[in-house]
mmCIF file of C-alpha atoms in Angstrom:
data_model
loop_
_atom_site.group_PDB
_atom_site.id
_atom_site.type_symbol
_atom_site.label_atom_id
_atom_site.label_comp_id
_atom_site.label_asym_id
_atom_site.label_seq_id
_atom_site.Cartn_x
_atom_site.Cartn_y
_atom_site.Cartn_z
ATOM 1 C CA MET T 543 -3.466 -8.323 32.370
ATOM 2 C CA ALA T 544 -3.760 -11.662 30.589
ATOM 3 C CA ARG T 545 -6.318 -10.239 28.165
ATOM 4 C CA ARG T 546 -3.967 -7.329 27.417
ATOM 5 C CA ASP T 547 -1.087 -9.702 26.732
ATOM 6 C CA GLU T 548 -3.243 -11.915 24.504
ATOM 7 C CA ALA T 549 -4.355 -8.963 22.372
ATOM 8 C CA PHE T 550 -0.806 -7.616 22.155
ATOM 9 C CA THR T 551 0.617 -11.037 21.273
ATOM 10 C CA ALA T 552 -1.999 -11.545 18.551
ATOM 11 C CA TYR T 553 -1.221 -8.120 17.074
ATOM 12 C CA VAL T 554 2.521 -8.745 17.076
ATOM 13 C CA ALA T 555 2.114 -12.201 15.530
ATOM 14 C CA ALA T 556 0.053 -10.733 12.695
ATOM 15 C CA ARG T 557 2.152 -7.608 12.015
ATOM 16 C CA ARG T 558 5.742 -8.584 12.852
ATOM 17 C CA PRO T 559 6.703 -9.750 9.318
ATOM 18 C CA GLN T 560 5.571 -6.436 7.810
ATOM 19 C CA LEU T 561 7.320 -4.474 10.550
ATOM 20 C CA MET T 562 10.542 -6.420 9.964
ATOM 21 C CA ARG T 563 10.439 -5.775 6.197
ATOM 22 C CA ALA T 564 9.816 -2.067 6.754
ATOM 23 C CA ALA T 565 12.617 -1.815 9.320
ATOM 24 C CA TRP T 566 14.946 -3.701 6.967
ATOM 25 C CA LEU T 567 14.132 -1.224 4.205
ATOM 26 C CA LEU T 568 14.870 1.652 6.569
ATOM 27 C CA CYS T 569 18.188 0.457 7.926
ATOM 28 C CA GLY T 570 19.478 -2.110 5.435
ATOM 29 C CA ASP T 571 20.618 -4.680 7.960
ATOM 30 C CA PRO T 572 18.424 -7.554 9.175
ATOM 31 C CA HIS T 573 20.086 -7.500 12.586
ATOM 32 C CA ARG T 574 19.563 -3.765 13.038
ATOM 33 C CA ALA T 575 16.015 -4.189 11.742
ATOM 34 C CA GLU T 576 15.387 -6.707 14.518
ATOM 35 C CA ASP T 577 16.683 -4.189 17.079
ATOM 36 C CA VAL T 578 14.476 -1.448 15.638
ATOM 37 C CA VAL T 579 11.361 -3.632 15.695
ATOM 38 C CA GLN T 580 12.090 -4.831 19.235
ATOM 39 C CA ALA T 581 12.457 -1.240 20.457
ATOM 40 C CA ALA T 582 9.229 -0.231 18.708
ATOM 41 C CA LEU T 583 7.316 -3.191 20.128
ATOM 42 C CA ALA T 584 8.608 -2.457 23.625
ATOM 43 C CA ARG T 585 7.240 1.077 23.317
ATOM 44 C CA LEU T 586 3.990 -0.282 21.942
ATOM 45 C CA TYR T 587 3.600 -2.730 24.829
ATOM 46 C CA VAL T 588 3.936 0.057 27.388
ATOM 47 C CA ALA T 589 1.365 2.199 25.585
ATOM 48 C CA TRP T 590 -0.858 -0.708 24.462
ATOM 49 C CA PRO T 591 -4.028 0.054 26.519
ATOM 50 C CA ARG T 592 -4.016 3.737 25.567
ATOM 51 C CA VAL T 593 -3.170 3.124 21.914
ATOM 52 C CA GLN T 594 -5.739 0.352 21.579
ATOM 53 C CA ARG T 595 -8.472 2.518 23.153
ATOM 54 C CA ALA T 596 -7.621 5.341 20.746
ATOM 55 C CA GLY T 597 -7.862 2.944 17.795
ATOM 56 C CA SER T 598 -4.519 4.056 16.420
ATOM 57 C CA VAL T 599 -2.391 0.938 16.854
ATOM 58 C CA HIS T 600 -1.116 0.816 13.255
ATOM 59 C CA ALA T 601 -0.218 4.509 13.187
ATOM 60 C CA TYR T 602 1.494 4.290 16.569
ATOM 61 C CA VAL T 603 3.613 1.278 15.637
ATOM 62 C CA ARG T 604 4.617 2.810 12.275
ATOM 63 C CA ARG T 605 5.761 5.944 14.071
ATOM 64 C CA ALA T 606 7.500 3.835 16.730
ATOM 65 C CA VAL T 607 9.457 1.940 14.046
ATOM 66 C CA VAL T 608 10.548 5.168 12.357
ATOM 67 C CA ASN T 609 11.495 6.750 15.700
ATOM 68 C CA ALA T 610 13.388 3.636 16.790
ATOM 69 C CA HIS T 611 15.316 3.762 13.507
ATOM 70 C CA ILE T 612 16.131 7.427 14.074
ATOM 71 C CA ASP T 613 17.325 6.600 17.596
ATOM 72 C CA GLU T 614 19.522 3.801 16.221
ATOM 73 C CA THR T 615 21.163 6.096 13.667
ATOM 74 C CA ARG T 616 21.986 8.641 16.366
ATOM 75 C CA ARG T 617 24.013 6.199 18.431
ATOM 76 C CA PRO T 618 27.709 6.910 17.883
ATOM 77 C CA TRP T 619 28.722 3.260 17.766
ATOM 78 C CA ARG T 620 26.298 2.717 14.859
ATOM 79 C CA ARG T 621 28.273 5.181 12.740
ATOM 80 C CA GLU T 622 31.425 3.055 12.849
ATOM 81 C CA ALA T 623 30.339 0.607 10.151
ATOM 82 C CA SER T 624 27.491 0.950 7.719
ATOM 83 C CA ALA T 625 25.505 -2.083 6.672
ATOM 84 C CA GLY T 626 24.207 -0.333 3.559
ATOM 85 C CA ASP T 627 26.369 -2.435 1.266
ATOM 86 C CA ARG T 628 25.279 -5.797 2.640
ATOM 87 C CA LEU T 629 22.318 -7.810 1.493
ATOM 88 C CA PRO T 630 20.141 -9.806 3.906
ATOM 89 C CA ASP T 631 21.354 -13.211 5.093
ATOM 90 C CA ALA T 632 18.228 -14.979 3.814
ATOM 91 C CA PRO T 633 18.168 -16.179 0.203
ATOM 92 C CA VAL T 634 16.208 -14.007 -2.163
ATOM 93 C CA THR T 635 13.429 -15.539 -4.214
ATOM 94 C CA GLY T 636 11.210 -13.923 -6.776
ATOM 95 C CA PRO T 637 12.532 -11.078 -8.898
ATOM 96 C CA ASP T 638 15.958 -11.140 -10.454
ATOM 97 C CA VAL T 639 18.666 -10.987 -7.806
ATOM 98 C CA ALA T 640 20.693 -8.444 -9.788
ATOM 99 C CA GLU T 641 17.666 -6.135 -9.978
ATOM 100 C CA LEU T 642 17.016 -6.487 -6.266
ATOM 101 C CA GLU T 643 20.652 -5.773 -5.505
ATOM 102 C CA ALA T 644 20.549 -2.669 -7.694
ATOM 103 C CA LEU T 645 17.349 -1.546 -5.947
ATOM 104 C CA TRP T 646 18.880 -2.134 -2.544
ATOM 105 C CA VAL T 647 22.028 -0.201 -3.441
ATOM 106 C CA ALA T 648 19.873 2.654 -4.760
ATOM 107 C CA LEU T 649 17.733 2.667 -1.600
ATOM 108 C CA GLY T 650 20.829 2.537 0.562
ATOM 109 C CA ALA T 651 22.266 5.555 -1.228
ATOM 110 C CA LEU T 652 19.243 7.698 -0.357
ATOM 111 C CA PRO T 653 19.583 10.022 2.615
ATOM 112 C CA PRO T 654 17.747 8.645 5.690
ATOM 113 C CA LYS T 655 14.881 11.150 5.520
ATOM 114 C CA GLN T 656 14.182 10.343 1.869
ATOM 115 C CA ARG T 657 14.376 6.617 2.591
ATOM 116 C CA ARG T 658 11.843 6.987 5.427
ATOM 117 C CA VAL T 659 9.439 8.847 3.148
ATOM 118 C CA VAL T 660 9.770 6.202 0.418
ATOM 119 C CA VAL T 661 9.134 3.367 2.882
ATOM 120 C CA LEU T 662 6.093 5.035 4.431
ATOM 121 C CA ARG T 663 4.612 6.207 1.156
ATOM 122 C CA HIS T 664 5.383 3.299 -1.149
ATOM 123 C CA TYR T 665 5.843 0.304 1.135
ATOM 124 C CA TRP T 666 3.161 1.031 3.704
ATOM 125 C CA GLY T 667 1.008 2.948 1.203
ATOM 126 C CA LEU T 668 0.365 5.957 3.407
ATOM 127 C CA SER T 669 -0.996 9.212 2.090
ATOM 128 C CA VAL T 670 1.070 12.380 2.078
ATOM 129 C CA GLU T 671 -0.797 13.618 5.157
ATOM 130 C CA GLU T 672 -0.361 10.343 7.073
ATOM 131 C CA THR T 673 3.340 10.273 6.235
ATOM 132 C CA ALA T 674 3.733 13.884 7.340
ATOM 133 C CA ALA T 675 1.989 13.117 10.633
ATOM 134 C CA ASP T 676 4.103 10.006 11.246
ATOM 135 C CA LEU T 677 7.357 11.864 10.557
ATOM 136 C CA GLY T 678 6.352 15.120 12.220
ATOM 137 C CA VAL T 679 6.952 17.213 9.099
ATOM 138 C CA SER T 680 4.772 19.227 6.742
ATOM 139 C CA PRO T 681 3.019 17.647 3.747
ATOM 140 C CA GLY T 682 5.163 19.857 1.495
ATOM 141 C CA THR T 683 8.301 18.331 2.980
ATOM 142 C CA VAL T 684 6.930 14.848 2.306
ATOM 143 C CA LYS T 685 6.206 15.799 -1.297
ATOM 144 C CA SER T 686 9.621 17.325 -1.900
ATOM 145 C CA GLN T 687 11.443 14.434 -0.180
ATOM 146 C CA THR T 688 9.414 11.913 -2.200
ATOM 147 C CA SER T 689 10.107 13.736 -5.442
ATOM 148 C CA ALA T 690 13.837 13.937 -4.756
ATOM 149 C CA ALA T 691 14.004 10.302 -3.633
ATOM 150 C CA LEU T 692 12.138 8.978 -6.667
ATOM 151 C CA ALA T 693 14.290 11.060 -9.014
ATOM 152 C CA ALA T 694 17.421 9.667 -7.365
ATOM 153 C CA LEU T 695 16.060 6.115 -7.621
ATOM 154 C CA ARG T 696 15.160 6.623 -11.287
ATOM 155 C CA ASP T 697 18.652 7.908 -12.032
ATOM 156 C CA ALA T 698 20.321 5.111 -10.087
ATOM 157 C CA LEU T 699 18.211 2.379 -11.667
ATOM 158 C CA ALA T 700 18.246 3.695 -15.237
ATOM 159 C CA GLU T 701 19.931 1.485 -17.760
ATOM 160 C CA PRO T 702 23.434 2.730 -18.295
ATOM 161 C CA VAL T 703 23.821 4.383 -21.653
ATOM 162 C CA HIS T 704 27.059 3.494 -23.362
ATOM 163 C CA HIS T 705 28.163 5.931 -25.997
ATOM 164 C CA GLU T 706 31.090 4.626 -27.887
ATOM 165 C CA THR T 707 32.812 7.338 -29.750
ATOM 166 C CA GLU T 708 36.020 7.227 -31.609
ATOM 167 C CA LEU T 709 38.267 10.165 -31.293
ATOM 168 C CA GLU T 710 40.329 10.945 -34.310
ATOM 169 C CA TYR T 711 43.622 12.566 -33.734
ATOM 170 C CA ARG T 712 45.051 14.363 -36.711
#
């Protein structure tokens, strides 16, 4: 049992930051992301010996995070207030804050299924087939959801075009 706990603890210590970022991208709230990751890790701990023997720990935990997020969105009390308009509590460093805010707003505006596909495909770098397997959908669905999500992101993040026209009234 101690060896199992050591291996699990080492895995969690190495992967938790990535899991938290992915969960945050999925749900938009650092506190909900923590809940999602905790639920996924609890499931992983129960299945740890089987998952480790199968050599599919990363795939299992990705799927567990997505499923935990789906479970969270189905809870009626979660529908009362959406955290999609809030930014994380931690200060942002790196890229321009305005650009990050615009990206977050655009991601938050995506439907949940499209957001999941974008996170799995472009954050975790999964193939179409891996994403389809993780979400339990067909590869065609992944492709169409990705296409629609990227088009929506492009539209949302495009520079606004200001056309100033003068109307003449005669």
